[in-house]
Coordinates of C-alpha atoms and ligand atoms in Angstrom, one line a residue:
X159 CA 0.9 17.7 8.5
X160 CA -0.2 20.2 11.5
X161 CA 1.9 19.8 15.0
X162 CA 1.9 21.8 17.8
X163 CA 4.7 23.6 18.3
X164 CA 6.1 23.2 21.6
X165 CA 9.0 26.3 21.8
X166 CA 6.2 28.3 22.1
X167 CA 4.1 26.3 25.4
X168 CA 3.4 27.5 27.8
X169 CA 2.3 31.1 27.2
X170 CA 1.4 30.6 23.2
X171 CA -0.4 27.8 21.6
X172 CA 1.0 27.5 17.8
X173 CA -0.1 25.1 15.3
X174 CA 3.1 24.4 12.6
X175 CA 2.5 23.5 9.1
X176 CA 5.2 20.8 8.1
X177 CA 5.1 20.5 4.3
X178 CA 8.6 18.9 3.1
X179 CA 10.8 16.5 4.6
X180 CA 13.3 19.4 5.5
X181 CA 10.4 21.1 7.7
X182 CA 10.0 17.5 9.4
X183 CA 13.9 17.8 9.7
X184 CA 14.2 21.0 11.5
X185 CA 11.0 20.8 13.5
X186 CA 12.6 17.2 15.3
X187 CA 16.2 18.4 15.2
X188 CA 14.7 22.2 16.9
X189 CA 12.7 20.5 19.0
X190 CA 9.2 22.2 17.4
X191 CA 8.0 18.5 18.7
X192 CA 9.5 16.3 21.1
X193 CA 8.8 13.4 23.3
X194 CA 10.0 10.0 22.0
X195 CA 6.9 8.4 20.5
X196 CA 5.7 12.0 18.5
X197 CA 9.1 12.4 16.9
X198 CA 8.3 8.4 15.9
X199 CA 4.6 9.7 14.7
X200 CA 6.2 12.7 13.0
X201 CA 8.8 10.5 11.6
X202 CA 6.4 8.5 10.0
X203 CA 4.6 11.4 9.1
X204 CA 7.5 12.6 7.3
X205 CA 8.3 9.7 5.4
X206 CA 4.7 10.0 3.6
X207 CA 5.3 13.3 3.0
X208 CA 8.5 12.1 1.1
X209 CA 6.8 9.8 -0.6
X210 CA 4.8 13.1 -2.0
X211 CA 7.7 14.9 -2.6
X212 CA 9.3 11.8 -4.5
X213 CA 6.1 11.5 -7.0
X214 CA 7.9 14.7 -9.1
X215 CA 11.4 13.3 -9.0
X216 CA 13.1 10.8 -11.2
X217 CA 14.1 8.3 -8.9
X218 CA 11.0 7.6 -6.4
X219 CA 13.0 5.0 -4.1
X220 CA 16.4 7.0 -4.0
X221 CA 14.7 10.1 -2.9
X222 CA 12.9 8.0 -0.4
X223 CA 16.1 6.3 0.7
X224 CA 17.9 9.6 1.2
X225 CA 14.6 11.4 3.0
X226 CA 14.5 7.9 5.5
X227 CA 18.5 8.8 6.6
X228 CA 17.9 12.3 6.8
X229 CA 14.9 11.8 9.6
X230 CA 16.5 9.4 11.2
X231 CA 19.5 11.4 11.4
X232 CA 17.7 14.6 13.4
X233 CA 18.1 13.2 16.7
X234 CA 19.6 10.2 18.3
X235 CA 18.6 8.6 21.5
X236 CA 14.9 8.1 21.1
X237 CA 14.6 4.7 19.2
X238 CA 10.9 5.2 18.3
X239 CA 12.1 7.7 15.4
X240 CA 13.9 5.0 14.1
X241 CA 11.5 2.5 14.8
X242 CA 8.9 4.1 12.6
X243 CA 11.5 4.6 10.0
X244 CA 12.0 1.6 9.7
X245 CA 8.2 0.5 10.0
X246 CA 7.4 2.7 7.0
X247 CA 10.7 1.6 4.6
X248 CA 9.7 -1.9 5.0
X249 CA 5.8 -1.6 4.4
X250 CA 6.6 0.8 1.5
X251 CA 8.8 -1.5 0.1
X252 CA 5.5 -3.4 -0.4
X253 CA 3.9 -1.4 -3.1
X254 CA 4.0 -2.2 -6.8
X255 CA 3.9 1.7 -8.3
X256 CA 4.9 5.0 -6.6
X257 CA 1.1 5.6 -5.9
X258 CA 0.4 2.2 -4.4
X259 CA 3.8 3.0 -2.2
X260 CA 2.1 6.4 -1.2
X261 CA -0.9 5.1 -0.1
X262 CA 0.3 2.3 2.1
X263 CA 2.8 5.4 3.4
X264 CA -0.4 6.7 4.6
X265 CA -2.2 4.1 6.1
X266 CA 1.4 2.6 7.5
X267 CA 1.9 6.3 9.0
X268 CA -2.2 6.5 10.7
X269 CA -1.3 3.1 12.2
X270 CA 1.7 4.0 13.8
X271 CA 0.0 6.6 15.5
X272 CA -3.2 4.6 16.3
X273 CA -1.0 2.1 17.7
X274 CA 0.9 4.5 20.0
X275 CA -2.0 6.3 21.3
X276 CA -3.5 2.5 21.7
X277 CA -0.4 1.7 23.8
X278 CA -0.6 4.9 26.2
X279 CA -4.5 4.4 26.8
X280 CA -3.4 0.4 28.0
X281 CA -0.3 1.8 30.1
X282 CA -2.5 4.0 31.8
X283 CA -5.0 1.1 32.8
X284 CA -1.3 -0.8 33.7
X285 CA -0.1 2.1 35.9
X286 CA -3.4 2.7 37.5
X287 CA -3.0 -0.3 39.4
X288 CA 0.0 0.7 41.3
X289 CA -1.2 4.5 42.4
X290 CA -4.6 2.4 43.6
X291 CA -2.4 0.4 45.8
X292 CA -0.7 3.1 47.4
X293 CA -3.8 5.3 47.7
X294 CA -5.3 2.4 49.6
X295 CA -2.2 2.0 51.8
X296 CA -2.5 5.8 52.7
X297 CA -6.0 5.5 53.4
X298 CA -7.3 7.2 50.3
X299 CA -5.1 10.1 51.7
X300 CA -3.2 12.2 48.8
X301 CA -0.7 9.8 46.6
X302 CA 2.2 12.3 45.5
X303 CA 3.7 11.6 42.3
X304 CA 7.2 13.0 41.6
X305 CA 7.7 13.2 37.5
X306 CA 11.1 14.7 35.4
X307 CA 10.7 16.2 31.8
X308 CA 7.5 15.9 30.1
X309 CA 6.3 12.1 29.3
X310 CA 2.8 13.4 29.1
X311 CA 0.1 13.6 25.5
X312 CA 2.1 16.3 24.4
X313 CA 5.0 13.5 24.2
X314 CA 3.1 10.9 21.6
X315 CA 0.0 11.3 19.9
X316 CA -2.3 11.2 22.9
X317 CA -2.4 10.5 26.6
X318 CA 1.7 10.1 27.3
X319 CA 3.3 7.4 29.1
X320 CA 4.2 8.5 32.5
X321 CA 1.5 10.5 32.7
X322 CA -1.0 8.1 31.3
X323 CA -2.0 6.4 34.9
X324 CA -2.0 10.2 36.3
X325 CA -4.5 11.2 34.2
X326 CA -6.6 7.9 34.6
X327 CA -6.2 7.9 38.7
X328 CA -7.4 11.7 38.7
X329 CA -10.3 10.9 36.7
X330 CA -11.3 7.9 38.5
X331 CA -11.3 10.3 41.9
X332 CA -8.1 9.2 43.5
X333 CA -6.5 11.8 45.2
X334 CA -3.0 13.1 44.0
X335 CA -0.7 15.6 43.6
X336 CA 2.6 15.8 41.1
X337 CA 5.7 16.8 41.8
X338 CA 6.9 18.6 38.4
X339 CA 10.6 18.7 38.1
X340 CA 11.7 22.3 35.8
X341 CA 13.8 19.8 33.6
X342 CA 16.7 21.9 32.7
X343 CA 17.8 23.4 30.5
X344 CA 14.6 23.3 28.2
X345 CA 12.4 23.2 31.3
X346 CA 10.1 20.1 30.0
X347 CA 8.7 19.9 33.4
X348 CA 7.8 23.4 34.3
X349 CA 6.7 24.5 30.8
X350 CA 5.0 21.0 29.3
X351 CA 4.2 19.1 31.9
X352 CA 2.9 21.8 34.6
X353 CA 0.5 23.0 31.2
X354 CA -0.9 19.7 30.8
X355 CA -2.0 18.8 34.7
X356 CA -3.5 22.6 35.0
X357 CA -5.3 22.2 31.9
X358 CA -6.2 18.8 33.0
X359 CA -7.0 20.1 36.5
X360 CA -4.5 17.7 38.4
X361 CA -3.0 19.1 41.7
X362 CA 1.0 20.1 40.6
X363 CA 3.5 21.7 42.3
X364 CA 6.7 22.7 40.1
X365 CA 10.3 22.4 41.3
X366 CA 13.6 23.5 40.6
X367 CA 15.1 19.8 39.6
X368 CA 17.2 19.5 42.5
X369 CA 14.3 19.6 45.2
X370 CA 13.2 15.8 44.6
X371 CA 16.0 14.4 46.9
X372 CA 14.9 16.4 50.0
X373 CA 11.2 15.2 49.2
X374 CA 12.3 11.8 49.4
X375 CA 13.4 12.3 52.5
X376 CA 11.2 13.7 54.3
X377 CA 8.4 11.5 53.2
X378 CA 6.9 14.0 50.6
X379 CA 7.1 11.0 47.9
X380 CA 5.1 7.5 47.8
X381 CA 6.4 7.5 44.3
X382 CA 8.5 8.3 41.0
X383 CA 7.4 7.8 36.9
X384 CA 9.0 8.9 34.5
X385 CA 9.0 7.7 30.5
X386 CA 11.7 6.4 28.5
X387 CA 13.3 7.4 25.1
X388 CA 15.1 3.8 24.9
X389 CA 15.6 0.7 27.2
X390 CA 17.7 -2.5 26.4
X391 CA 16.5 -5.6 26.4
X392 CA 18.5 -6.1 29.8
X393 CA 16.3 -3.2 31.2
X394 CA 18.4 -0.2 31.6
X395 CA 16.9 3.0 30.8
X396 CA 17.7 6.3 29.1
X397 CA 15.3 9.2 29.6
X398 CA 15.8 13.6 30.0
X399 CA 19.1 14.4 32.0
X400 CA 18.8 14.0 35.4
X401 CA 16.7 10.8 35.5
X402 CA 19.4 8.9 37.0
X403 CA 19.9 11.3 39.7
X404 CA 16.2 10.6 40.5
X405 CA 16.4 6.9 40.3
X406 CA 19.3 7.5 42.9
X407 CA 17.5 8.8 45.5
X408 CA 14.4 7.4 45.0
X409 CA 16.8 4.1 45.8
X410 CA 18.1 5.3 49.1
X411 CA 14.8 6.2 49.9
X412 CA 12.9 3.0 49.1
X413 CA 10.6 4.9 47.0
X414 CA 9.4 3.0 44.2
X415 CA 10.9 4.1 40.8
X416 CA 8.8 3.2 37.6
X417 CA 9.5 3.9 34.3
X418 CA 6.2 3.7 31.5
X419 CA 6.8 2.9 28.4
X420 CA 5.4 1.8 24.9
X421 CA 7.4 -1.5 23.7
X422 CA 8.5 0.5 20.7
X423 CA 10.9 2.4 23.2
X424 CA 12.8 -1.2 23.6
X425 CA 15.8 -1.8 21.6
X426 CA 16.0 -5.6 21.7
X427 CA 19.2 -5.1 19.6
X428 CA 21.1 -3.7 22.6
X429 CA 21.8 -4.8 25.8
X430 CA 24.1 -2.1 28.1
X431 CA 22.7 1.1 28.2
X432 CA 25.9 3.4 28.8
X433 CA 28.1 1.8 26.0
X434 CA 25.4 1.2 23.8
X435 CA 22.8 4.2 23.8
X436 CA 23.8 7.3 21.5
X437 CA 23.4 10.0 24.3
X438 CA 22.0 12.9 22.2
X439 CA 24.8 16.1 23.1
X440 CA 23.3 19.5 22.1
X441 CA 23.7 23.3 22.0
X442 CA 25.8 25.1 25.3
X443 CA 23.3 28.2 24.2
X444 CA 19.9 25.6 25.9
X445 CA 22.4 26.0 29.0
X446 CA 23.2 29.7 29.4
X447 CA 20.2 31.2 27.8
X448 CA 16.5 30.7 29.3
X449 CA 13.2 31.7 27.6
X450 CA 10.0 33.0 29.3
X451 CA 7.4 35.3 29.4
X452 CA 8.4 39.4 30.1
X453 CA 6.0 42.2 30.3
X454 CA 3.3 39.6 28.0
X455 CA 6.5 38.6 25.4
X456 CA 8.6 36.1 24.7
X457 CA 12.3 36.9 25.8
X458 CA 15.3 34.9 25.7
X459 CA 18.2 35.9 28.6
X460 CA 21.2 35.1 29.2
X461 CA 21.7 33.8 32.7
X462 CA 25.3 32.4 32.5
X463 CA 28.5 34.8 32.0
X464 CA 28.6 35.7 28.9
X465 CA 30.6 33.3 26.2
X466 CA 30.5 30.6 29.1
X467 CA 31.1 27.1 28.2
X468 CA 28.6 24.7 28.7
X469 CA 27.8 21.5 28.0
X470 CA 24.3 20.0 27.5
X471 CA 24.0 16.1 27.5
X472 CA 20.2 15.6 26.4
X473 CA 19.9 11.9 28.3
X474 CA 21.3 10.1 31.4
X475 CA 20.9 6.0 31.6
X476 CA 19.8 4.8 34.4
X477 CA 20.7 1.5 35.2
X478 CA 17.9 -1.4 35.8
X479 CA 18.8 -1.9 38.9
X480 CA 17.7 1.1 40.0
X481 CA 14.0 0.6 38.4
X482 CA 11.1 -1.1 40.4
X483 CA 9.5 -1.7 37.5
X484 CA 8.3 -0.8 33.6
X485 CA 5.0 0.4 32.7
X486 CA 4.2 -1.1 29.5
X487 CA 0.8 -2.0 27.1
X488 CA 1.1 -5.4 27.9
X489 CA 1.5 -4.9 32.1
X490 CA 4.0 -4.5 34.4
X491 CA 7.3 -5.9 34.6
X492 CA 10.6 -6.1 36.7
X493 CA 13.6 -4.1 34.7
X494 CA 15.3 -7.4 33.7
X495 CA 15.2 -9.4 30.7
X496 CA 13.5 -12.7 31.5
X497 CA 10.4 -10.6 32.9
X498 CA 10.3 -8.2 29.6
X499 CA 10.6 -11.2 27.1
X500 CA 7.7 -12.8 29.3
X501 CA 5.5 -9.7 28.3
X502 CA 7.4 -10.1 24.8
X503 CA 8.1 -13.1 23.9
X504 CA 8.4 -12.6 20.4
X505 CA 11.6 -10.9 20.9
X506 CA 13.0 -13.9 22.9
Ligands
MRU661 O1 14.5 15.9 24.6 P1 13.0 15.4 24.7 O2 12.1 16.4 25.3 O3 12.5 14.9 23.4 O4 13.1 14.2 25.7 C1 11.9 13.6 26.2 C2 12.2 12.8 27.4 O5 13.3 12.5 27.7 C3 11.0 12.4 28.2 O6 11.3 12.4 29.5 C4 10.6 11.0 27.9 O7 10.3 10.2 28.9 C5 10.6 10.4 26.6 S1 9.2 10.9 25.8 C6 8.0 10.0 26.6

Protein backbone atom coordinates (compact mmCIF):
# COMPACT_ATOMS: atom_id res chain seq x y z
CA UNK A 1 0.00 0.00 0.00
CA UNK A 2 1.39 3.61 -1.08
CA UNK A 3 0.21 6.80 1.34
CA UNK A 4 1.33 10.05 1.36
CA UNK A 5 3.19 10.89 3.98
CA UNK A 6 2.02 13.87 5.70
CA UNK A 7 5.21 14.86 8.32
CA UNK A 8 6.79 15.87 5.41
CA UNK A 9 3.68 18.45 3.74
CA UNK A 10 4.12 21.19 3.07
CA UNK A 11 7.52 21.65 1.62
CA UNK A 12 8.17 17.75 0.47
CA UNK A 13 5.71 15.50 -1.19
CA UNK A 14 6.62 11.75 -0.06
CA UNK A 15 4.98 8.66 -1.09
CA UNK A 16 5.43 5.74 1.95
CA UNK A 17 5.45 2.15 1.09
CA UNK A 18 3.48 0.31 3.95
CA UNK A 19 4.29 -3.35 3.66
CA UNK A 20 3.50 -5.18 7.11
CA UNK A 21 0.93 -4.50 9.64
CA UNK A 22 3.78 -2.93 11.93
CA UNK A 23 4.46 -0.19 9.07
CA UNK A 24 0.46 0.40 9.10
CA UNK A 25 1.06 0.57 13.06
CA UNK A 26 3.70 3.21 13.15
CA UNK A 27 2.54 5.23 10.19
CA UNK A 28 -1.23 5.76 12.20
CA UNK A 29 0.38 5.92 15.70
CA UNK A 30 3.31 8.70 13.98
CA UNK A 31 0.90 10.34 12.33
CA UNK A 32 2.56 9.45 8.55
CA UNK A 33 -1.42 9.63 7.74
CA UNK A 34 -4.00 11.28 9.64
CA UNK A 35 -7.49 12.49 9.34
CA UNK A 36 -10.27 10.28 10.72
CA UNK A 37 -11.72 8.52 7.77
CA UNK A 38 -7.84 7.69 6.05
CA UNK A 39 -6.56 6.11 9.23
CA UNK A 40 -10.21 4.05 8.76
CA UNK A 41 -9.06 3.39 4.92
CA UNK A 42 -5.56 2.62 6.07
CA UNK A 43 -6.93 0.52 8.75
CA UNK A 44 -8.61 -1.45 6.45
CA UNK A 45 -5.86 -1.46 4.35
CA UNK A 46 -3.88 -2.90 6.94
CA UNK A 47 -5.99 -5.66 7.80
CA UNK A 48 -5.58 -7.08 4.11
CA UNK A 49 -2.25 -6.70 4.34
CA UNK A 50 -2.48 -9.02 7.48
CA UNK A 51 -4.30 -11.26 5.92
CA UNK A 52 -1.06 -11.52 3.52
CA UNK A 53 1.14 -11.74 6.15
CA UNK A 54 -1.08 -14.56 7.88
CA UNK A 55 -0.94 -16.87 4.52
CA UNK A 56 2.87 -17.99 5.94
CA UNK A 57 1.82 -18.48 9.48
CA UNK A 58 0.32 -21.44 11.29
CA UNK A 59 -2.65 -20.02 12.65
CA UNK A 60 -4.38 -17.63 9.84
CA UNK A 61 -7.28 -16.29 12.21
CA UNK A 62 -5.06 -15.73 15.42
CA UNK A 63 -2.55 -13.69 13.49
CA UNK A 64 -5.44 -11.88 12.16
CA UNK A 65 -7.09 -11.50 15.51
CA UNK A 66 -3.86 -10.09 17.04
CA UNK A 67 -3.06 -7.75 13.78
CA UNK A 68 -7.02 -6.35 14.16
CA UNK A 69 -6.13 -5.28 18.15
CA UNK A 70 -2.91 -4.01 17.26
CA UNK A 71 -4.44 -1.29 14.56
CA UNK A 72 -7.01 -0.50 16.47
CA UNK A 73 -4.90 0.08 19.23
CA UNK A 74 -2.64 3.01 17.35
CA UNK A 75 -4.81 5.77 18.16
CA UNK A 76 -7.94 6.34 20.05
CA UNK A 77 -10.55 8.96 19.42
CA UNK A 78 -11.29 8.56 15.71
CA UNK A 79 -14.02 5.83 15.56
CA UNK A 80 -13.69 5.28 11.79
CA UNK A 81 -10.28 3.15 12.53
CA UNK A 82 -12.38 1.07 14.46
CA UNK A 83 -15.17 1.16 12.40
CA UNK A 84 -13.29 -0.35 9.48
CA UNK A 85 -11.80 -2.80 11.80
CA UNK A 86 -14.50 -4.09 12.61
CA UNK A 87 -16.09 -3.86 8.96
CA UNK A 88 -13.18 -6.11 7.70
CA UNK A 89 -13.18 -8.88 10.84
CA UNK A 90 -16.73 -9.44 10.22
CA UNK A 91 -16.71 -9.79 6.33
CA UNK A 92 -13.49 -11.88 6.67
CA UNK A 93 -15.14 -13.94 8.96
CA UNK A 94 -17.13 -14.85 5.79
CA UNK A 95 -14.58 -16.80 3.85
CA UNK A 96 -14.34 -20.56 3.71
CA UNK A 97 -10.14 -20.87 3.19
CA UNK A 98 -7.47 -18.31 4.01
CA UNK A 99 -7.46 -17.31 0.22
CA UNK A 100 -11.22 -16.79 -0.04
CA UNK A 101 -10.70 -14.66 3.37
CA UNK A 102 -7.89 -12.64 1.47
CA UNK A 103 -9.82 -11.81 -1.30
CA UNK A 104 -12.92 -10.55 0.28
CA UNK A 105 -10.09 -8.49 2.60
CA UNK A 106 -9.53 -6.89 -0.56
CA UNK A 107 -12.63 -6.12 -2.02
CA UNK A 108 -14.10 -5.35 1.82
CA UNK A 109 -10.98 -2.84 2.04
CA UNK A 110 -11.63 -1.02 -1.88
CA UNK A 111 -15.24 -0.65 -0.55
CA UNK A 112 -14.50 1.08 2.43
CA UNK A 113 -12.70 3.54 0.62
CA UNK A 114 -15.15 3.84 -2.29
CA UNK A 115 -17.69 4.32 0.16
CA UNK A 116 -15.86 7.18 2.06
CA UNK A 117 -14.87 9.01 -0.86
CA UNK A 118 -18.76 8.36 -1.98
CA UNK A 119 -19.74 10.05 1.26
CA UNK A 120 -17.41 13.29 1.01
CA UNK A 121 -18.47 13.88 -2.74
CA UNK A 122 -22.49 13.84 -1.25
CA UNK A 123 -21.42 16.07 1.85
CA UNK A 124 -20.06 18.47 -0.35
CA UNK A 125 -23.35 18.65 -2.50
CA UNK A 126 -25.03 18.84 1.43
CA UNK A 127 -22.80 21.72 2.46
CA UNK A 128 -23.00 23.54 -0.75
CA UNK A 129 -26.35 24.53 0.12
CA UNK A 130 -25.62 26.49 3.16
CA UNK A 131 -22.49 28.68 1.70
CA UNK A 132 -25.16 29.42 -1.39
CA UNK A 133 -27.51 30.75 1.10
CA UNK A 134 -25.21 33.00 2.66
CA UNK A 135 -23.54 34.08 -0.57
CA UNK A 136 -26.97 35.11 -1.67
CA UNK A 137 -27.63 36.99 1.63
CA UNK A 138 -24.31 38.95 1.09
CA UNK A 139 -25.21 39.66 -2.39
CA UNK A 140 -22.83 37.25 -4.00
CA UNK A 141 -20.21 39.38 -2.02
CA UNK A 142 -17.20 37.09 -0.50
CA UNK A 143 -18.61 34.22 2.03
CA UNK A 144 -15.55 33.76 4.56
CA UNK A 145 -15.20 30.40 5.89
CA UNK A 146 -13.25 29.97 9.22
CA UNK A 147 -11.86 26.14 9.40
CA UNK A 148 -9.41 24.34 12.46
CA UNK A 149 -7.04 21.35 11.67
CA UNK A 150 -7.17 19.78 8.32
CA UNK A 151 -10.71 18.00 7.47
CA UNK A 152 -9.82 18.36 3.85
CA UNK A 153 -8.91 15.10 0.92
CA UNK A 154 -5.72 14.70 2.57
CA UNK A 155 -8.11 13.63 5.63
CA UNK A 156 -10.01 10.47 3.80
CA UNK A 157 -9.50 9.07 0.56
CA UNK A 158 -10.66 12.06 -1.46
CA UNK A 159 -12.42 15.34 -1.24
CA UNK A 160 -12.57 15.71 2.96
CA UNK A 161 -15.41 16.61 4.92
CA UNK A 162 -15.33 20.15 5.92
CA UNK A 163 -13.68 21.05 3.11
CA UNK A 164 -15.84 19.06 0.68
CA UNK A 165 -18.64 22.10 0.19
CA UNK A 166 -15.40 24.51 -0.07
CA UNK A 167 -14.16 22.95 -2.79
CA UNK A 168 -17.60 22.46 -4.56
CA UNK A 169 -18.76 26.31 -3.84
CA UNK A 170 -15.25 27.54 -5.44
CA UNK A 171 -15.73 25.50 -8.34
CA UNK A 172 -19.21 26.45 -9.00
CA UNK A 173 -17.88 30.35 -8.90
CA UNK A 174 -19.07 31.38 -5.52
CA UNK A 175 -16.88 33.68 -4.02
CA UNK A 176 -14.96 32.82 -0.74
CA UNK A 177 -12.15 32.98 1.22
CA UNK A 178 -10.94 30.50 4.32
CA UNK A 179 -9.83 31.32 7.36
CA UNK A 180 -7.03 28.59 8.20
CA UNK A 181 -6.43 28.14 11.83
CA UNK A 182 -2.31 26.97 12.36
CA UNK A 183 -3.85 24.03 14.54
CA UNK A 184 -1.20 23.66 17.14
CA UNK A 185 0.92 21.88 17.97
CA UNK A 186 1.20 19.83 14.61
CA UNK A 187 -0.01 22.84 12.66
CA UNK A 188 -2.91 20.86 10.55
CA UNK A 189 -4.19 24.07 9.46
CA UNK A 190 -1.16 26.00 8.35
CA UNK A 191 0.69 22.99 6.82
CA UNK A 192 -2.32 20.62 5.34
CA UNK A 193 -5.02 22.58 4.92
CA UNK A 194 -3.36 26.03 3.64
CA UNK A 195 -1.52 23.24 0.86
CA UNK A 196 -4.70 21.92 -0.30
CA UNK A 197 -6.79 25.44 -0.99
CA UNK A 198 -3.40 26.94 -2.80
CA UNK A 199 -3.04 23.98 -4.77
CA UNK A 200 -6.74 24.08 -5.27
CA UNK A 201 -6.60 27.87 -5.97
CA UNK A 202 -9.12 28.81 -3.09
CA UNK A 203 -8.58 32.33 -1.43
CA UNK A 204 -6.87 31.40 2.33
CA UNK A 205 -5.59 33.36 4.77
CA UNK A 206 -3.62 31.38 7.73
CA UNK A 207 -3.93 32.29 11.46
CA UNK A 208 -2.32 31.78 14.56
CA UNK A 209 -5.38 29.65 16.28
CA UNK A 210 -6.29 32.27 18.58
CA UNK A 211 -7.22 35.01 15.94
CA UNK A 212 -10.79 33.35 15.10
CA UNK A 213 -12.47 35.07 18.25
CA UNK A 214 -11.57 38.68 17.21
CA UNK A 215 -12.89 37.70 13.51
CA UNK A 216 -16.04 36.86 14.95
CA UNK A 217 -16.34 39.91 16.28
CA UNK A 218 -15.74 42.15 14.07
CA UNK A 219 -17.84 40.58 11.43
CA UNK A 220 -14.90 38.91 9.49
CA UNK A 221 -16.98 35.37 9.76
CA UNK A 222 -20.47 34.44 8.04
CA UNK A 223 -19.40 31.04 9.08
CA UNK A 224 -17.44 28.02 10.87
CA UNK A 225 -16.83 23.99 9.50
CA UNK A 226 -14.95 21.88 10.86
CA UNK A 227 -15.00 17.78 10.66
CA UNK A 228 -15.33 15.35 13.27
CA UNK A 229 -13.20 12.30 14.50
CA UNK A 230 -16.42 10.95 16.57
CA UNK A 231 -20.01 12.24 17.57
CA UNK A 232 -22.57 10.51 19.83
CA UNK A 233 -25.66 9.59 18.98
CA UNK A 234 -26.88 12.64 21.20
CA UNK A 235 -24.73 14.96 18.85
CA UNK A 236 -21.79 16.03 20.76
CA UNK A 237 -18.66 16.32 18.87
CA UNK A 238 -15.01 15.60 19.30
CA UNK A 239 -12.62 17.06 16.66
CA UNK A 240 -8.49 18.69 16.86
CA UNK A 241 -7.91 20.66 20.21
CA UNK A 242 -9.30 23.75 20.13
CA UNK A 243 -12.61 23.11 18.40
CA UNK A 244 -14.55 23.87 21.31
CA UNK A 245 -12.94 27.04 21.82
CA UNK A 246 -14.26 27.82 18.30
CA UNK A 247 -17.74 26.53 18.76
CA UNK A 248 -17.56 29.03 21.82
CA UNK A 249 -17.27 31.98 20.14
CA UNK A 250 -18.79 31.27 17.11
CA UNK A 251 -21.85 30.97 19.88
CA UNK A 252 -21.57 34.36 21.28
CA UNK A 253 -21.29 35.55 17.96
CA UNK A 254 -24.36 33.98 16.28
CA UNK A 255 -22.13 32.65 13.72
CA UNK A 256 -23.27 29.43 12.44
CA UNK A 257 -21.06 26.42 13.61
CA UNK A 258 -21.26 23.25 11.34
CA UNK A 259 -19.66 20.29 11.73
CA UNK A 260 -19.31 17.64 8.30
CA UNK A 261 -19.15 14.41 8.65
CA UNK A 262 -19.38 10.81 7.10
CA UNK A 263 -21.95 8.71 9.29
CA UNK A 264 -19.14 6.34 10.01
CA UNK A 265 -17.74 9.12 12.47
CA UNK A 266 -21.09 8.39 14.70
CA UNK A 267 -20.72 6.13 17.59
CA UNK A 268 -24.36 5.16 18.13
CA UNK A 269 -22.93 3.19 21.03
CA UNK A 270 -22.25 6.30 23.04
CA UNK A 271 -24.20 9.03 24.07
CA UNK A 272 -22.02 11.85 26.27
CA UNK A 273 -19.07 12.99 24.67
CA UNK A 274 -16.73 14.09 27.69
CA UNK A 275 -17.21 10.81 29.77
CA UNK A 276 -17.45 8.71 26.94
CA UNK A 277 -14.87 9.64 24.16
CA UNK A 278 -11.24 8.36 24.72
CA UNK A 279 -9.42 11.85 24.22
CA UNK A 280 -6.25 10.70 22.48
CA UNK A 281 -3.17 12.41 25.04
CA UNK A 282 0.19 12.51 23.09
CA UNK A 283 3.86 13.50 23.23
CA UNK A 284 4.91 17.04 25.34
CA UNK A 285 7.88 17.06 22.48
CA UNK A 286 4.61 18.08 19.54
CA UNK A 287 4.37 20.98 22.21
CA UNK A 288 7.89 22.42 22.65
CA UNK A 289 9.44 21.50 19.43
CA UNK A 290 8.11 22.98 15.95
CA UNK A 291 9.18 21.78 12.43
CA UNK A 292 9.63 23.87 9.27
CA UNK A 293 11.48 24.82 6.48
CA UNK A 294 15.30 26.60 7.19
CA UNK A 295 17.68 27.72 4.57
CA UNK A 296 15.49 24.90 1.94
CA UNK A 297 15.67 21.99 5.00
CA UNK A 298 13.68 20.49 7.26
CA UNK A 299 14.57 21.59 10.98
CA UNK A 300 13.01 20.77 14.12
CA UNK A 301 13.40 23.66 17.08
CA UNK A 302 12.82 23.93 20.24
CA UNK A 303 10.67 26.87 21.09
CA UNK A 304 9.71 26.10 24.76
CA UNK A 305 12.57 26.16 27.68
CA UNK A 306 14.25 23.42 27.51
CA UNK A 307 12.95 20.10 29.43
CA UNK A 308 9.57 22.06 29.87
CA UNK A 309 6.57 20.14 30.68
CA UNK A 310 3.89 20.08 28.43
CA UNK A 311 0.90 18.47 27.92
CA UNK A 312 -0.78 17.70 24.45
CA UNK A 313 -4.49 16.58 24.52
CA UNK A 314 -5.05 15.60 20.72
CA UNK A 315 -9.12 16.40 20.93
CA UNK A 316 -11.64 18.69 22.73
CA UNK A 317 -15.63 17.71 22.68
CA UNK A 318 -17.64 20.14 21.92
CA UNK A 319 -20.95 19.89 23.14
CA UNK A 320 -24.15 19.77 20.70
CA UNK A 321 -25.48 22.52 21.85
CA UNK A 322 -22.99 24.47 20.55
CA UNK A 323 -23.42 22.99 16.86
CA UNK A 324 -25.90 24.58 14.23
CA UNK A 325 -25.87 21.71 12.49
CA UNK A 326 -24.03 18.26 10.96
CA UNK A 327 -23.00 17.91 7.44
CA UNK A 328 -23.59 14.47 6.52
CA UNK A 329 -24.10 12.05 3.11
CA UNK A 330 -27.51 11.83 3.75
CA UNK A 331 -28.25 15.97 4.37
CA UNK A 332 -28.19 18.20 7.06
CA UNK A 333 -29.23 17.78 10.43
CA UNK A 334 -29.71 19.58 13.88
CA UNK A 335 -26.94 18.15 16.53
CA UNK A 336 -29.56 16.15 18.46
CA UNK A 337 -30.61 12.66 18.32
CA UNK A 338 -34.18 12.56 16.97
CA UNK A 339 -32.87 14.66 13.86
CA UNK A 340 -29.66 12.19 13.28
CA UNK A 341 -31.86 8.94 13.59
CA UNK A 342 -34.30 10.67 11.02
CA UNK A 343 -31.29 10.76 8.50
CA UNK A 344 -30.43 7.19 10.13
CA UNK A 345 -33.01 5.48 11.05
CA UNK A 346 -31.50 2.18 11.10
CA UNK A 347 -29.62 3.05 14.15
CA UNK A 348 -32.98 4.04 15.94
O1 LIG B 1 -4.94 14.26 14.86
P1 LIG B 1 -5.53 14.28 13.48
O2 LIG B 1 -4.81 15.16 12.54
O3 LIG B 1 -5.74 12.88 12.93
O4 LIG B 1 -6.95 14.88 13.73
C1 LIG B 1 -7.83 15.16 12.68
C2 LIG B 1 -8.89 16.08 13.09
O5 LIG B 1 -9.17 16.27 14.24
C3 LIG B 1 -9.64 16.77 12.01
O6 LIG B 1 -9.99 18.03 12.45
C4 LIG B 1 -10.87 16.13 11.71
O7 LIG B 1 -11.98 16.86 11.58
C5 LIG B 1 -11.09 14.75 11.67
S1 LIG B 1 -10.56 14.19 10.14
C6 LIG B 1 -11.77 14.71 9.12
Amino acid sequence: MQVIDQRRLPHRFVIEDLKTVNDVCTAIRDMHVRGAGLIGVTAAYGMYLAAREAAGQNDFDEFIRIAAGKISDTRPTAVNLAWAVEQMTNAMKKGRDTEEKTKIALQTANEILEHDIACCRKIGENGLKIIKKISLRKKRGVVNILTHCNAGWLAFGDYGTATAPIYEAFDKGIKLHVWVDETRPLNQGSRLTAWELREHGVPYSVIADNTGGYLMQTGQVDMVITGADRVTRTGDVANKIGTYLKALAAHDNNIPFYVALPSSTIDWKIRDGLSEIPVEKRGGEEVNYMEGLCDGEIKRILVSPAESNAVNYAFDITPAKFVTGFITERGICRANEKNLLELFPEFV
